[in-house]
Amino acid sequence: MADITLIVNGMAHRIDVPPNTLLVDVLRDRLGLTGTHIGCDTSQCGACTVHLDGRPIKSCTILAVQADGGGVTTIEGLAQGATLHPMQEAFRTHHGLQCGFCTPGMIMAAVALAKSNPEIDVAGVRHGLEGNLCRCTGYQNIVAAVIDGARAMAQSPAKQAGG
Ligand code: FES
Ligand code: FES
């Protein structure tokens, strides 16, 4: 077993894990943060996207021990109480989801994308979210949501949680 510490959504957790445990399994099974989804076993879908030290990662692709000492933000860490993060609000406004399975990972990837490019356009969103798959929406509303969410984040930096 490995003794690791993760700062998840601002809270420190010391956890014993088998060395081959994936980060996504620690988040879901040990910490109960089931907003981070597992949609594939091929590292393709992006449903498991979280932020590690501010950068988006697919949490099914790294071991928990590799994140030891790091700061993780999950979808549960974005809203501030009852106030949605601007990107969450944009997805709601634009109906950027149907079944919602891809949505947590899509939003975490979108937040990171928007931080690096607040003026992002359609092509930029489509390229930037290539690693996140949605089976339902056809992507049009997701793209519109990310563009609006990026603008909203730029105008309300105080709300920009998410590492
Ligand atoms: S669960 Fe599909 S990329 Fe991680
Ligand atoms: S909303 Fe169903 S997979 Fe994206």
Coordinates of N, CA and C and ligand atoms in Angstrom, one line a residue:
M1 N 0.8 -1.2 0.0 CA 0.0 0.0 0.0 C 0.9 1.3 0.0
A2 N 0.3 2.3 -0.6 CA 1.0 3.6 -0.6 C 0.2 4.6 0.2
D3 N 0.9 5.4 0.9 CA 0.3 6.4 1.8 C 0.4 7.8 1.0
I4 N -0.7 8.3 0.5 CA -0.6 9.5 -0.3 C -1.5 10.6 0.3
T5 N -1.2 11.8 -0.1 CA -2.0 13.0 0.3 C -2.5 13.7 -1.0
L6 N -3.8 13.9 -1.0 CA -4.4 14.7 -2.1 C -5.1 15.8 -1.6
I7 N -5.0 17.0 -2.2 CA -5.8 18.1 -1.8 C -6.9 18.2 -2.8
V8 N -8.1 17.8 -2.4 CA -9.2 17.7 -3.4 C -10.3 18.7 -3.1
N9 N -10.5 19.6 -4.1 CA -11.4 20.7 -3.9 C -11.1 21.5 -2.6
G10 N -9.8 21.7 -2.4 CA -9.4 22.5 -1.3 C -9.3 21.7 0.1
M11 N -9.6 20.5 0.1 CA -9.6 19.7 1.4 C -8.5 18.6 1.3
A12 N -7.7 18.5 2.3 CA -6.6 17.5 2.3 C -7.1 16.2 2.7
H13 N -6.7 15.1 2.0 CA -7.1 13.8 2.3 C -5.8 12.9 2.3
R14 N -5.6 12.2 3.4 CA -4.5 11.2 3.4 C -5.1 9.8 3.3
I15 N -4.6 9.1 2.3 CA -5.3 7.9 1.8 C -4.2 6.8 1.6
D16 N -4.6 5.6 2.1 CA -3.8 4.4 1.7 C -4.3 3.8 0.5
V17 N -3.5 3.6 -0.5 CA -4.0 3.0 -1.8 C -3.0 2.0 -2.3
P18 N -3.6 0.9 -2.9 CA -2.7 0.0 -3.7 C -2.0 0.9 -4.7
P19 N -0.7 0.6 -5.0 CA 0.1 1.5 -5.9 C -0.5 1.5 -7.3
N20 N -1.3 0.5 -7.7 CA -1.8 0.5 -9.1 C -3.2 1.1 -9.2
T21 N -3.6 1.8 -8.1 CA -5.0 2.5 -8.2 C -5.0 3.7 -9.0
L22 N -6.0 3.8 -9.9 CA -6.1 5.0 -10.7 C -6.7 6.2 -9.9
L23 N -6.3 7.4 -10.3 CA -6.8 8.5 -9.6 C -8.4 8.6 -9.6
V24 N -8.9 8.3 -10.8 CA -10.4 8.3 -10.9 C -11.1 7.4 -9.9
D25 N -10.5 6.3 -9.6 CA -11.1 5.3 -8.7 C -11.0 5.9 -7.2
V26 N -9.9 6.6 -6.9 CA -9.8 7.2 -5.6 C -10.9 8.3 -5.4
L27 N -11.0 9.1 -6.5 CA -12.0 10.2 -6.4 C -13.4 9.6 -6.2
R28 N -13.7 8.6 -7.0 CA -15.1 8.1 -6.9 C -15.3 7.2 -5.7
D29 N -14.4 6.2 -5.6 CA -14.7 5.1 -4.6 C -14.3 5.4 -3.2
R30 N -13.2 6.2 -3.1 CA -12.7 6.5 -1.7 C -13.2 7.8 -1.2
L31 N -13.4 8.8 -2.1 CA -13.8 10.1 -1.7 C -15.3 10.4 -2.0
G32 N -15.9 9.5 -2.7 CA -17.4 9.7 -3.0 C -17.7 10.8 -4.0
L33 N -16.7 11.2 -4.8 CA -16.9 12.3 -5.7 C -17.3 11.7 -7.1
T34 N -18.5 11.2 -7.1 CA -19.0 10.5 -8.3 C -19.4 11.3 -9.5
G35 N -19.2 12.6 -9.4 CA -19.4 13.5 -10.5 C -18.4 13.3 -11.6
T36 N -17.2 12.8 -11.2 CA -16.2 12.4 -12.2 C -16.6 11.0 -12.8
H37 N -16.9 11.0 -14.0 CA -17.4 9.7 -14.6 C -16.3 8.9 -15.3
I38 N -16.6 7.6 -15.5 CA -15.8 6.7 -16.3 C -16.6 6.3 -17.5
G39 N -16.2 6.7 -18.7 CA -17.0 6.4 -19.8 C -16.4 5.4 -20.8
C40 N -15.1 5.0 -20.5 CA -14.4 4.1 -21.5 C -13.3 3.5 -20.7
D41 N -12.6 2.5 -21.4 CA -11.4 2.0 -20.8 C -10.3 2.1 -21.8
T42 N -10.4 3.2 -22.6 CA -9.4 3.4 -23.7 C -8.8 4.8 -23.6
S43 N -9.1 5.6 -22.6 CA -8.5 6.9 -22.5 C -9.0 7.9 -23.5
Q44 N -10.2 7.6 -24.1 CA -10.6 8.4 -25.2 C -11.8 9.4 -24.9
C45 N -12.6 9.1 -23.9 CA -13.9 9.8 -23.8 C -13.8 11.1 -23.1
G46 N -12.9 11.3 -22.1 CA -12.8 12.5 -21.4 C -13.8 12.7 -20.3
A47 N -14.6 11.7 -20.1 CA -15.7 11.9 -19.0 C -15.0 12.0 -17.6
C48 N -13.8 11.6 -17.5 CA -13.1 11.5 -16.2 C -12.2 12.8 -16.0
T49 N -12.4 13.8 -16.8 CA -11.4 14.9 -16.8 C -11.6 15.7 -15.5
V50 N -10.5 15.9 -14.8 CA -10.4 16.8 -13.6 C -9.2 17.7 -13.8
H51 N -9.0 18.6 -12.9 CA -7.8 19.5 -12.9 C -6.8 18.9 -11.9
L52 N -5.6 18.8 -12.3 CA -4.5 18.5 -11.3 C -3.5 19.6 -11.4
D53 N -3.4 20.3 -10.2 CA -2.5 21.5 -10.1 C -2.8 22.5 -11.3
G54 N -4.1 22.6 -11.5 CA -4.6 23.6 -12.5 C -4.6 23.2 -13.9
R55 N -4.2 22.0 -14.2 CA -4.2 21.5 -15.6 C -5.1 20.4 -15.8
P56 N -5.9 20.4 -16.9 CA -6.8 19.3 -17.1 C -6.1 18.0 -17.4
I57 N -6.6 16.9 -16.8 CA -6.1 15.6 -17.0 C -7.2 14.6 -17.1
K58 N -7.0 13.5 -17.8 CA -7.9 12.4 -17.7 C -7.5 11.5 -16.5
S59 N -8.4 11.6 -15.5 CA -8.0 10.9 -14.3 C -8.0 9.4 -14.3
C60 N -8.4 8.8 -15.5 CA -8.3 7.4 -15.7 C -6.9 7.0 -16.3
T61 N -6.2 8.0 -16.6 CA -4.9 7.8 -17.2 C -3.7 7.9 -16.3
I62 N -3.9 8.3 -15.0 CA -2.8 8.4 -14.1 C -3.1 7.7 -12.8
L63 N -2.1 7.2 -12.2 CA -2.2 6.5 -10.9 C -2.3 7.6 -9.8
A64 N -3.0 7.2 -8.8 CA -3.2 8.1 -7.7 C -1.9 8.5 -7.1
V65 N -0.9 7.5 -7.0 CA 0.4 7.9 -6.4 C 1.1 8.9 -7.3
Q66 N 0.8 9.0 -8.5 CA 1.4 10.1 -9.4 C 0.9 11.5 -9.0
A67 N -0.3 11.5 -8.4 CA -0.9 12.8 -8.0 C -0.6 13.1 -6.5
D68 N 0.2 12.3 -5.9 CA 0.5 12.5 -4.5 C 1.0 13.9 -4.2
G69 N 0.4 14.6 -3.3 CA 0.8 16.0 -2.9 C 0.2 17.0 -3.8
G70 N -0.5 16.6 -4.8 CA -1.1 17.5 -5.8 C -2.5 18.1 -5.4
G71 N -2.9 19.1 -6.1 CA -4.2 19.7 -5.8 C -5.1 19.3 -7.0
V72 N -6.2 18.6 -6.6 CA -7.2 18.1 -7.6 C -8.5 19.0 -7.5
T73 N -9.0 19.4 -8.6 CA -10.3 20.0 -8.6 C -11.2 19.1 -9.5
T74 N -12.4 18.8 -8.9 CA -13.4 18.0 -9.6 C -14.6 18.9 -9.9
I75 N -15.5 18.3 -10.6 CA -16.7 19.1 -10.9 C -17.4 19.6 -9.7
E76 N -17.3 18.8 -8.6 CA -18.0 19.2 -7.3 C -17.3 20.5 -6.7
G77 N -16.1 20.8 -7.2 CA -15.4 21.9 -6.6 C -15.6 23.2 -7.4
L78 N -16.4 23.2 -8.4 CA -16.5 24.4 -9.2 C -17.5 25.4 -8.7
A79 N -18.7 25.0 -8.3 CA -19.7 25.9 -7.8 C -19.3 26.5 -6.5
Q80 N -19.8 27.7 -6.2 CA -19.5 28.3 -4.9 C -20.9 28.3 -4.1
G81 N -21.1 27.2 -3.3 CA -22.4 27.1 -2.7 C -23.5 26.9 -3.7
A82 N -24.5 27.7 -3.7 CA -25.6 27.6 -4.6 C -25.3 28.3 -5.9
T83 N -24.2 29.0 -6.0 CA -23.8 29.7 -7.2 C -23.0 28.9 -8.2
L84 N -23.6 28.6 -9.3 CA -22.8 27.8 -10.3 C -21.6 28.6 -10.8
H85 N -20.6 27.9 -11.2 CA -19.5 28.4 -11.9 C -20.0 29.0 -13.3
P86 N -19.4 30.1 -13.8 CA -19.9 30.6 -15.1 C -20.0 29.6 -16.2
M87 N -19.1 28.7 -16.2 CA -19.1 27.7 -17.3 C -20.3 26.7 -17.1
Q88 N -20.6 26.4 -15.8 CA -21.8 25.5 -15.5 C -23.0 26.3 -16.0
E89 N -23.1 27.6 -15.6 CA -24.2 28.4 -15.9 C -24.4 28.5 -17.5
A90 N -23.3 28.6 -18.2 CA -23.4 28.6 -19.7 C -23.9 27.3 -20.2
F91 N -23.5 26.2 -19.7 CA -24.0 24.9 -20.2 C -25.5 24.8 -19.9
R92 N -25.9 25.3 -18.8 CA -27.4 25.3 -18.5 C -28.1 26.2 -19.4
T93 N -27.6 27.4 -19.6 CA -28.3 28.4 -20.5 C -28.4 27.9 -21.9
H94 N -27.4 27.2 -22.4 CA -27.4 26.8 -23.8 C -27.8 25.4 -24.0
H95 N -28.3 24.7 -22.9 CA -28.7 23.3 -23.0 C -27.5 22.5 -23.6
G96 N -26.4 22.7 -23.0 CA -25.2 22.0 -23.6 C -25.1 20.6 -23.1
L97 N -26.2 19.9 -22.8 CA -26.2 18.5 -22.4 C -27.5 17.9 -22.6
Q98 N -27.5 16.6 -22.7 CA -28.7 15.8 -22.8 C -28.7 14.8 -21.6
C99 N -28.1 13.7 -21.8 CA -28.0 12.7 -20.7 C -27.1 13.2 -19.6
G100 N -26.2 14.0 -19.9 CA -25.3 14.6 -18.9 C -24.1 13.7 -18.5
F101 N -24.0 12.6 -19.2 CA -22.8 11.7 -18.8 C -21.5 12.3 -19.1
C102 N -21.4 13.0 -20.2 CA -20.1 13.6 -20.6 C -19.8 14.9 -19.9
T103 N -20.9 15.5 -19.3 CA -20.9 16.9 -18.9 C -19.8 17.3 -17.9
P104 N -19.7 16.5 -16.8 CA -18.6 17.0 -15.8 C -17.2 17.1 -16.5
G105 N -16.9 16.1 -17.3 CA -15.6 16.1 -17.9 C -15.5 17.2 -19.0
M106 N -16.6 17.4 -19.7 CA -16.7 18.4 -20.7 C -16.5 19.8 -20.0
I107 N -17.1 20.0 -18.9 CA -17.0 21.3 -18.3 C -15.6 21.5 -17.7
M108 N -15.1 20.5 -17.1 CA -13.7 20.7 -16.6 C -12.7 21.0 -17.7
A109 N -12.9 20.3 -18.8 CA -12.0 20.6 -19.9 C -12.2 22.0 -20.5
A110 N -13.5 22.4 -20.5 CA -13.9 23.7 -21.0 C -13.3 24.9 -20.1
V111 N -13.4 24.7 -18.8 CA -12.9 25.7 -17.9 C -11.4 25.9 -18.2
A112 N -10.7 24.8 -18.3 CA -9.2 25.0 -18.6 C -9.0 25.6 -19.9
L113 N -9.8 25.3 -20.9 CA -9.6 25.8 -22.2 C -9.9 27.3 -22.2
A114 N -11.0 27.7 -21.5 CA -11.4 29.1 -21.4 C -10.3 29.9 -20.7
K115 N -9.7 29.4 -19.7 CA -8.7 30.1 -19.0 C -7.5 30.5 -19.9
S116 N -7.2 29.6 -20.8 CA -6.0 29.9 -21.6 C -6.5 30.7 -22.8
N117 N -7.8 30.8 -23.1 CA -8.2 31.6 -24.3 C -9.6 32.1 -24.1
P118 N -9.8 33.2 -23.3 CA -11.1 33.8 -23.1 C -11.9 34.2 -24.3
E119 N -11.2 34.5 -25.4 CA -11.8 34.9 -26.6 C -12.0 33.8 -27.6
I120 N -12.0 32.6 -27.1 CA -12.0 31.4 -28.0 C -13.2 31.4 -28.9
D121 N -12.9 30.9 -30.2 CA -14.0 30.8 -31.2 C -14.4 29.4 -31.4
V122 N -15.3 29.2 -32.4 CA -15.9 27.9 -32.6 C -14.8 26.8 -32.9
A123 N -13.9 27.2 -33.8 CA -12.9 26.3 -34.2 C -12.0 25.9 -33.0
G124 N -11.7 26.9 -32.2 CA -10.9 26.7 -31.0 C -11.5 25.8 -30.0
V125 N -12.8 25.9 -29.8 CA -13.5 25.0 -28.9 C -13.5 23.6 -29.5
R126 N -13.8 23.5 -30.8 CA -13.9 22.1 -31.3 C -12.5 21.4 -31.3
H127 N -11.5 22.2 -31.5 CA -10.1 21.6 -31.4 C -9.8 21.3 -30.0
G128 N -10.1 22.3 -29.1 CA -9.7 22.1 -27.7 C -10.4 21.0 -27.0
L129 N -11.6 20.7 -27.4 CA -12.4 19.6 -26.8 C -12.4 18.3 -27.5
E130 N -11.4 18.2 -28.4 CA -11.3 16.9 -29.2 C -11.2 15.7 -28.3
G131 N -10.7 15.8 -27.1 CA -10.5 14.7 -26.2 C -11.7 14.4 -25.4
N132 N -12.8 15.1 -25.6 CA -14.0 14.9 -24.8 C -15.2 14.5 -25.8
L133 N -15.7 13.3 -25.6 CA -16.7 12.8 -26.5 C -18.1 12.9 -25.9
C134 N -19.1 13.3 -26.8 CA -20.5 13.3 -26.4 C -21.3 12.5 -27.3
R135 N -22.1 11.6 -26.8 CA -22.9 10.8 -27.7 C -24.3 11.4 -28.0
C136 N -24.6 12.5 -27.3 CA -26.0 12.9 -27.4 C -26.2 14.2 -28.2
T137 N -25.4 15.2 -28.0 CA -25.8 16.6 -28.3 C -25.5 17.0 -29.7
G138 N -24.6 16.3 -30.4 CA -24.1 16.9 -31.7 C -23.2 18.0 -31.5
Y139 N -22.9 18.4 -30.3 CA -21.8 19.4 -30.0 C -22.2 20.8 -30.2
Q140 N -23.2 21.1 -31.0 CA -23.5 22.5 -31.3 C -23.7 23.4 -30.0
N141 N -24.6 22.9 -29.2 CA -24.9 23.6 -28.0 C -23.7 23.6 -27.0
I142 N -22.9 22.6 -27.0 CA -21.7 22.6 -26.2 C -20.8 23.7 -26.6
V143 N -20.6 23.8 -27.9 CA -19.7 24.8 -28.4 C -20.2 26.2 -28.0
A144 N -21.4 26.5 -28.2 CA -22.0 27.8 -27.9 C -21.8 28.0 -26.4
A145 N -22.0 27.0 -25.6 CA -21.9 27.2 -24.1 C -20.5 27.5 -23.7
V146 N -19.5 26.9 -24.4 CA -18.1 27.1 -24.0 C -17.7 28.5 -24.4
I147 N -18.1 29.0 -25.5 CA -17.8 30.3 -26.0 C -18.4 31.3 -25.0
D148 N -19.6 31.2 -24.6 CA -20.2 32.1 -23.7 C -19.6 32.0 -22.3
G149 N -19.4 30.7 -21.9 CA -18.8 30.5 -20.6 C -17.4 31.1 -20.5
A150 N -16.6 31.1 -21.5 CA -15.3 31.7 -21.5 C -15.4 33.2 -21.3
R151 N -16.4 33.8 -22.1 CA -16.6 35.3 -21.9 C -17.0 35.6 -20.5
A152 N -17.9 34.8 -20.0 CA -18.4 35.1 -18.6 C -17.3 34.9 -17.6
M153 N -16.4 33.9 -17.8 CA -15.3 33.7 -16.8 C -14.4 34.9 -16.9
A154 N -14.1 35.4 -18.0 CA -13.2 36.6 -18.2 C -13.8 37.8 -17.5
Q155 N -15.1 37.9 -17.4 CA -15.8 39.0 -16.8 C -16.0 38.9 -15.3
S156 N -15.8 37.7 -14.8 CA -16.0 37.5 -13.4 C -14.9 36.6 -12.8
P157 N -13.7 37.1 -12.8 CA -12.5 36.3 -12.4 C -12.7 35.8 -11.0
A158 N -13.4 36.5 -10.1 CA -13.6 36.0 -8.7 C -14.3 34.7 -8.6
K159 N -15.0 34.4 -9.7 CA -15.8 33.1 -9.7 C -15.0 32.0 -10.3
Q160 N -13.8 32.3 -10.7 CA -13.1 31.2 -11.5 C -12.4 30.2 -10.6
A161 N -13.2 29.4 -9.9 CA -12.7 28.3 -9.2 C -12.2 27.2 -10.2
G162 N -11.6 26.2 -9.8 CA -11.3 25.1 -10.7 C -9.8 25.0 -11.0
G163 N -9.0 25.6 -10.2 CA -7.5 25.3 -10.3 C -6.9 26.0 -11.4
Ligands
FES1 S1 -12.9 7.3 -18.6 FE1 -12.8 7.7 -20.8 S2 -11.0 8.9 -21.0 FE2 -11.1 8.5 -18.8
FES2 S1 -25.0 14.7 -23.0 FE1 -25.0 12.5 -23.2 S2 -23.0 11.9 -23.6 FE2 -23.0 14.1 -23.7

